[in-house]
Amino acid sequence: MLLLASVRHKRVLTKLDVSATYSIKSDRNGHFTFSSRLLPLSQNPSVLPFRSCQPGVINSGRCRSSASVKELLGLASWRNDGLAQSGRNYRAVLCTELTKPLIIRNLPAPSLQPHEVRVGVHYCGVNFADILACKGLYQEKHCLPFTPGMEFSGTVVETGANVSTVREGDRVIGVNGMGAMAEECVADQKMLWPIPEGVSYEEAAALPVSYGTAILALEHRARTQPGETVLVTAAAGATGLAAVDVAANVLKAKVIAAAGSDHKCNLALQKGAAHSVNYTQGSLKEEARKLTENRGVNVILDAVGGDVFKAALHSLAWEGRIVVVGFAGGAIPSVPANLLLLKNVSALGVFWGRYREEDFPVFSSSLSSALWYCQERRIRPHVGAVFKLEEVNEAFSRVTQRKSTGKVIISTK
């Protein structure tokens, strides 16, 4: 039986109070269908209906009653015979209100579709995109409440009727749009990759987003060649350190690592960078010129934006390529087109997750390469901190306060 809760919802809609009857159920992505039926106290035609955005439907600000949501989420159990397996529950992180602390709740395990796989999650990566999503600032909007988390490592515990690529007991990494910050998650079989022998669950969880982005940016987009000079900004962050690792140890490029402290610069040097620049203590543009004897750098991977992007752009050599992978600094810069023309340089972008829909073979190849490089020990993911599921808010703070180096991951065990 689907859980129904009637809540007296005090709200003024063209000066009319209404009572709302809500129905709520979880789906296999850690998302919820939340629907309502308004019962106006009069039949005034000017009363506006309570809007839902799509399946999962408590949209920020427009169609959400925070008090009602919290009341529903605080109930001891959720029942939905169409989706939930009787008696099976798992703990998951929930974002119930944007910009507010995340909470942990027991949720019913959804039934599997024929192409789906249930994975017992061991570790889940924390990404800046997760934090932005929980603030309502990410380019892909999620309706509340939802479970964040887009990458994980774990063990297959159940497979749908038509699944042929994995079987129970297999060690896998996976990518979801959300839902991975939980003890288990459900994924399409094509979004899982086997973890090779010799690669730990912890290492594997650090690979998908960070190394997938670095590999796609450096190999597919910038076409980095052996011996070229690569400048990496935010070089001690998850994606930055992955880019240093790939550029230096796989592509055999000469890497200049730029970061905001001496400690972070030293970490990048240990990962394989030939030189480092602390851009809080001097001009990135001038230091890059000195280190390249005024030739400039061939490739730049920038995850900062703002003034750091501008300084990096001016450091490019003739026919250089700058690849934008994020804006950790918060400011989105503009590109002076005249500079592109005068130096014949290219400004490129990488939104790694978009390749999943637009060019899946390229997307999949970036992950397969990351796993292969890791098995061959050509790359070594750096896990900077491990938090428990209950410490998810501390994990987010570690990233937002820029106290983290390498990958921050959450353990569900």
XYZ file of C-alpha atoms in Angstrom:
413
model
C 0.000 0.000 0.000
C 1.348 3.405 -0.900
C 1.901 5.596 2.121
C -0.491 8.566 2.072
C -0.191 11.461 4.444
C -2.709 14.252 4.774
C -1.213 17.512 5.942
C -2.997 20.744 6.716
C -0.874 23.039 4.556
C -1.310 26.715 5.441
C -0.619 28.789 2.380
C -2.146 31.850 0.779
C -3.106 31.336 -2.836
C -5.030 34.368 -3.993
C -6.006 34.761 -0.328
C -7.435 31.253 0.014
C -6.279 28.593 2.462
C -6.048 25.084 1.076
C -5.663 21.543 2.373
C -3.221 19.388 0.479
C -3.183 15.598 0.341
C 0.281 14.345 -0.513
C 1.462 10.969 -1.811
C 5.133 10.100 -1.788
C 7.197 7.129 -2.957
C 10.856 6.402 -3.570
C 12.333 5.302 -6.874
C 15.482 3.376 -7.721
C 17.651 6.485 -8.039
C 17.157 7.713 -4.507
C 14.593 10.161 -5.889
C 10.997 10.544 -4.823
C 7.678 11.044 -6.519
C 5.820 13.591 -4.462
C 2.394 14.543 -5.708
C -0.416 16.565 -4.224
C -4.064 17.332 -4.665
C -5.246 20.742 -3.507
C -8.663 21.056 -1.967
C -9.644 24.742 -2.079
C -12.092 25.939 0.542
C -14.044 27.569 -2.247
C -14.353 26.958 -5.950
C -12.773 30.291 -6.858
C -11.325 29.709 -10.372
C -8.377 31.965 -9.578
C -6.873 29.399 -7.185
C -3.607 28.172 -8.691
C -2.797 24.439 -8.668
C 0.170 23.181 -6.673
C 2.763 22.527 -9.399
C 5.012 19.542 -9.696
C 8.172 19.665 -11.784
C 8.501 16.041 -12.918
C 8.759 12.647 -11.227
C 10.463 13.506 -8.038
C 8.739 16.708 -7.800
C 9.375 18.845 -4.836
C 11.076 21.604 -6.708
C 13.017 24.272 -4.889
C 10.869 27.165 -3.756
C 8.089 26.756 -6.310
C 6.233 23.632 -5.249
C 7.600 22.622 -1.904
C 6.457 22.900 1.673
C 9.560 22.331 3.809
C 7.586 21.561 6.939
C 5.428 19.022 5.136
C 8.441 17.357 3.526
C 10.277 17.091 6.838
C 7.189 15.632 8.488
C 6.900 13.006 5.785
C 10.608 12.210 5.816
C 10.539 11.822 9.575
C 8.104 8.923 9.408
C 9.531 5.597 10.493
C 9.017 3.723 7.248
C 8.035 4.061 3.627
C 5.893 1.467 1.880
C 5.288 1.001 -1.803
C 4.575 -2.493 -2.995
C 5.169 -1.454 -6.612
C 8.723 -0.314 -5.952
C 9.919 -1.563 -2.588
C 11.096 -5.026 -1.701
C 9.239 -6.105 1.417
C 11.399 -5.801 4.519
C 14.466 -4.441 2.694
C 15.739 -1.063 3.760
C 19.000 0.778 3.350
C 20.495 3.977 4.722
C 20.920 6.906 2.396
C 21.908 10.554 2.465
C 19.028 12.888 1.668
C 18.980 16.485 0.556
C 15.540 17.654 1.691
C 16.105 21.398 1.491
C 18.621 23.314 -0.581
C 21.586 24.828 1.309
C 20.577 22.977 4.492
C 22.501 20.137 6.193
C 22.009 16.706 4.673
C 20.302 13.992 6.687
C 20.446 10.177 6.860
C 17.255 8.127 6.475
C 16.277 4.491 6.059
C 14.653 3.975 2.669
C 12.918 0.966 1.125
C 14.920 -0.880 -1.506
C 13.283 -0.454 -4.934
C 12.599 -3.405 -7.190
C 14.850 -3.869 -10.218
C 13.941 -3.286 -13.829
C 15.183 -6.027 -16.203
C 18.309 -4.026 -17.231
C 19.227 -2.842 -13.754
C 21.743 -3.928 -11.136
C 21.690 -3.468 -7.377
C 25.115 -2.669 -5.964
C 26.173 -2.749 -2.331
C 28.163 0.471 -2.128
C 31.563 0.409 -0.413
C 32.751 3.923 -1.197
C 31.255 6.970 -2.857
C 33.210 9.914 -4.212
C 32.466 13.483 -3.122
C 32.446 15.922 -6.025
C 32.042 19.667 -6.214
C 29.046 18.968 -8.458
C 27.330 17.157 -5.561
C 27.784 20.210 -3.369
C 26.470 22.549 -6.051
C 23.471 20.264 -6.622
C 22.602 20.402 -2.921
C 22.664 24.196 -3.166
C 20.562 24.276 -6.323
C 23.469 25.727 -8.312
C 24.428 22.806 -10.557
C 23.533 22.913 -14.250
C 21.513 19.713 -13.875
C 18.689 20.430 -11.430
C 17.368 17.721 -9.114
C 13.933 17.854 -7.553
C 13.770 17.523 -3.794
C 14.252 15.339 -1.898
C 17.117 13.450 -3.529
C 20.182 11.418 -2.669
C 23.418 12.978 -3.991
C 26.414 11.024 -5.220
C 27.383 10.304 -8.822
C 30.202 7.749 -8.535
C 30.755 4.668 -6.396
C 32.566 1.390 -5.952
C 30.962 -1.729 -4.581
C 29.783 -5.308 -5.054
C 26.900 -6.544 -7.184
C 24.209 -7.982 -4.918
C 21.373 -8.519 -7.395
C 20.776 -8.333 -11.139
C 17.708 -7.758 -13.272
C 16.335 -10.444 -15.561
C 18.046 -9.139 -18.707
C 21.445 -8.277 -17.225
C 24.326 -10.065 -18.920
C 27.401 -7.918 -18.239
C 27.821 -8.526 -14.493
C 26.768 -11.086 -11.944
C 26.309 -11.299 -8.206
C 29.588 -10.862 -6.321
C 31.376 -8.860 -9.045
C 33.401 -5.851 -7.946
C 32.380 -2.791 -9.924
C 32.585 0.966 -10.197
C 29.555 2.859 -11.373
C 28.316 6.276 -12.426
C 24.869 7.653 -11.670
C 23.404 11.100 -12.047
C 22.681 10.858 -8.327
C 21.801 8.332 -5.633
C 25.238 6.892 -4.822
C 25.632 8.287 -1.293
C 23.869 5.313 0.222
C 24.493 1.785 1.405
C 23.229 0.534 -1.919
C 22.194 1.961 -5.254
C 20.611 0.775 -8.469
C 22.292 1.394 -11.814
C 21.809 0.515 -15.451
C 24.131 -2.363 -16.360
C 25.886 -0.260 -18.998
C 26.929 2.243 -16.316
C 29.040 -0.320 -14.438
C 32.661 -1.289 -15.086
C 34.500 -4.229 -13.501
C 37.254 -3.368 -11.027
C 40.454 -5.122 -12.134
C 42.420 -7.375 -9.827
C 44.845 -5.410 -7.707
C 42.732 -2.244 -7.588
C 41.087 -1.610 -4.227
C 37.534 -0.391 -3.682
C 38.956 2.816 -2.227
C 41.162 3.520 -5.241
C 38.370 2.601 -7.640
C 35.939 5.078 -6.058
C 38.437 7.875 -6.743
C 38.628 7.149 -10.464
C 35.404 7.877 -12.386
C 34.779 11.629 -12.274
C 38.296 12.926 -11.556
C 40.326 10.608 -13.773
C 37.569 10.291 -16.362
C 37.597 14.089 -16.721
C 41.394 14.309 -16.788
C 41.771 11.584 -19.411
C 39.030 12.957 -21.625
C 40.372 16.517 -21.347
C 44.020 15.704 -21.961
C 43.728 12.867 -24.457
C 40.463 13.390 -26.327
C 40.088 17.166 -26.278
C 43.598 18.643 -26.038
C 45.348 15.781 -27.878
C 48.330 16.130 -25.574
C 51.580 14.793 -27.026
C 54.649 13.371 -25.245
C 57.101 16.123 -24.356
C 54.554 18.945 -24.438
C 54.274 21.266 -21.455
C 51.008 20.997 -19.511
C 49.918 23.558 -16.922
C 47.363 22.316 -14.378
C 45.557 24.739 -12.054
C 44.052 23.633 -8.737
C 46.677 20.940 -9.079
C 46.122 19.386 -5.656
C 42.369 19.018 -6.041
C 40.698 15.810 -7.135
C 40.633 16.550 -10.865
C 43.844 18.604 -10.790
C 45.898 15.893 -9.132
C 44.417 13.325 -11.496
C 45.444 15.530 -14.435
C 48.998 15.829 -13.084
C 49.118 12.053 -12.681
C 47.827 11.319 -16.195
C 49.852 14.021 -17.960
C 53.151 13.153 -16.283
C 52.943 9.389 -15.911
C 50.788 8.277 -18.847
C 51.231 10.938 -21.534
C 54.855 11.724 -20.591
C 54.301 15.470 -20.699
C 56.238 18.060 -18.713
C 53.842 19.276 -16.026
C 53.714 22.630 -14.265
C 51.423 22.359 -11.254
C 49.751 25.534 -9.967
C 48.100 25.523 -6.545
C 47.275 27.835 -3.661
C 49.767 26.687 -1.032
C 53.255 25.244 -0.757
C 51.854 22.052 0.745
C 49.584 21.528 -2.244
C 52.401 22.322 -4.659
C 54.610 19.725 -2.964
C 51.873 17.098 -3.270
C 51.652 17.751 -7.022
C 55.434 17.446 -7.318
C 55.258 14.067 -5.589
C 52.613 12.993 -8.105
C 54.961 13.718 -11.024
C 54.913 17.439 -11.798
C 58.262 18.840 -12.962
C 57.628 22.321 -11.521
C 55.106 24.023 -9.272
C 53.777 27.558 -8.873
C 52.061 28.888 -5.759
C 49.778 31.429 -7.394
C 49.060 33.162 -4.084
C 52.683 34.317 -3.936
C 53.377 35.549 -7.451
C 52.229 35.921 -11.033
C 51.200 32.652 -12.658
C 51.706 34.208 -16.086
C 55.262 35.331 -15.336
C 56.258 32.105 -13.602
C 54.959 30.024 -16.515
C 56.983 32.124 -18.950
C 60.134 31.697 -16.884
C 59.688 27.946 -16.602
C 59.177 27.613 -20.370
C 61.900 30.110 -21.343
C 59.234 32.430 -22.796
C 57.835 29.757 -25.116
C 54.622 29.316 -23.168
C 52.749 26.145 -22.324
C 51.144 23.852 -24.878
C 48.156 22.651 -22.849
C 46.319 24.057 -19.837
C 43.727 22.262 -17.750
C 41.871 24.842 -15.669
C 39.412 24.066 -12.898
C 39.513 27.456 -11.148
C 38.197 30.133 -13.502
C 38.339 33.833 -12.676
C 41.706 35.587 -12.658
C 43.583 32.278 -12.591
C 42.019 31.327 -15.930
C 42.964 34.707 -17.428
C 46.574 34.428 -16.273
C 46.777 30.861 -17.575
C 45.305 31.826 -20.946
C 48.021 34.435 -21.450
C 50.602 31.716 -20.750
C 49.703 29.664 -23.810
C 52.248 29.005 -26.522
C 51.530 29.300 -30.244
C 48.680 26.886 -31.102
C 48.237 26.091 -27.432
C 45.023 24.630 -26.003
C 43.261 25.567 -22.773
C 40.635 23.150 -21.479
C 38.042 24.398 -18.993
C 36.797 21.729 -16.585
C 35.261 23.814 -13.801
C 35.041 27.037 -11.833
C 36.118 26.195 -8.295
C 36.993 29.826 -7.708
C 33.370 30.802 -8.285
C 33.910 33.361 -11.072
C 33.165 32.403 -14.666
C 35.596 34.317 -16.912
C 35.098 35.626 -20.420
C 37.512 34.713 -23.199
C 39.150 37.562 -25.169
C 38.622 36.383 -28.734
C 41.428 38.567 -30.061
C 43.931 36.509 -28.077
C 42.642 33.325 -29.680
C 43.219 34.900 -33.063
C 46.641 36.449 -32.461
C 48.239 33.349 -30.968
C 46.157 30.785 -32.872
C 45.157 29.155 -29.604
C 42.073 27.091 -28.792
C 39.714 27.372 -25.811
C 37.943 24.079 -25.150
C 35.490 22.797 -22.583
C 34.892 19.438 -20.956
C 31.635 18.519 -19.264
C 32.505 14.885 -18.717
C 29.034 13.739 -17.702
C 27.477 15.062 -20.913
C 29.425 12.500 -22.934
C 27.294 9.831 -21.318
C 24.365 10.946 -23.493
C 26.171 12.499 -26.465
C 29.046 10.072 -27.095
C 28.893 7.061 -24.811
C 31.831 5.172 -26.383
C 34.143 8.106 -25.551
C 32.667 8.330 -22.054
C 33.096 4.605 -21.449
C 36.611 4.612 -22.878
C 37.737 7.249 -20.379
C 36.666 5.004 -17.510
C 38.103 1.848 -19.003
C 41.408 3.663 -19.544
C 41.431 4.908 -15.946
C 40.923 1.370 -14.630
C 43.602 -0.031 -16.937
C 46.129 2.672 -16.039
C 45.431 2.013 -12.356
C 45.834 -1.744 -12.719
C 49.132 -1.159 -14.527
C 50.131 1.228 -11.685
C 50.804 3.982 -14.190
C 48.473 6.158 -12.132
C 47.903 6.104 -8.383
C 44.762 7.871 -7.139
C 45.332 9.998 -4.059
C 42.567 9.681 -1.469
C 42.928 12.681 0.794
C 40.218 11.831 3.332
C 37.646 9.147 4.092
C 34.424 9.977 5.943
C 31.604 7.803 7.231
C 28.121 8.146 5.768
C 27.010 10.000 8.908
C 29.814 12.506 8.362
C 28.654 13.608 4.915
C 28.230 17.238 5.977
C 31.804 17.289 7.293
C 32.979 15.779 4.006
C 31.214 18.517 2.040
C 32.741 21.173 4.301
C 36.217 19.751 3.756
C 35.819 20.267 0.014
C 34.119 23.671 0.086
C 36.676 25.086 2.518
C 39.474 23.918 0.208
C 41.057 21.893 2.975
C 41.044 18.734 0.887
C 43.719 17.327 -1.378
C 43.071 14.639 -3.943
C 39.780 12.800 -3.634
C 37.453 12.885 -0.655
C 35.354 9.727 -0.403
C 32.599 8.409 1.860
C 32.638 4.899 3.279
C 29.309 3.152 3.806
C 30.759 0.190 5.696
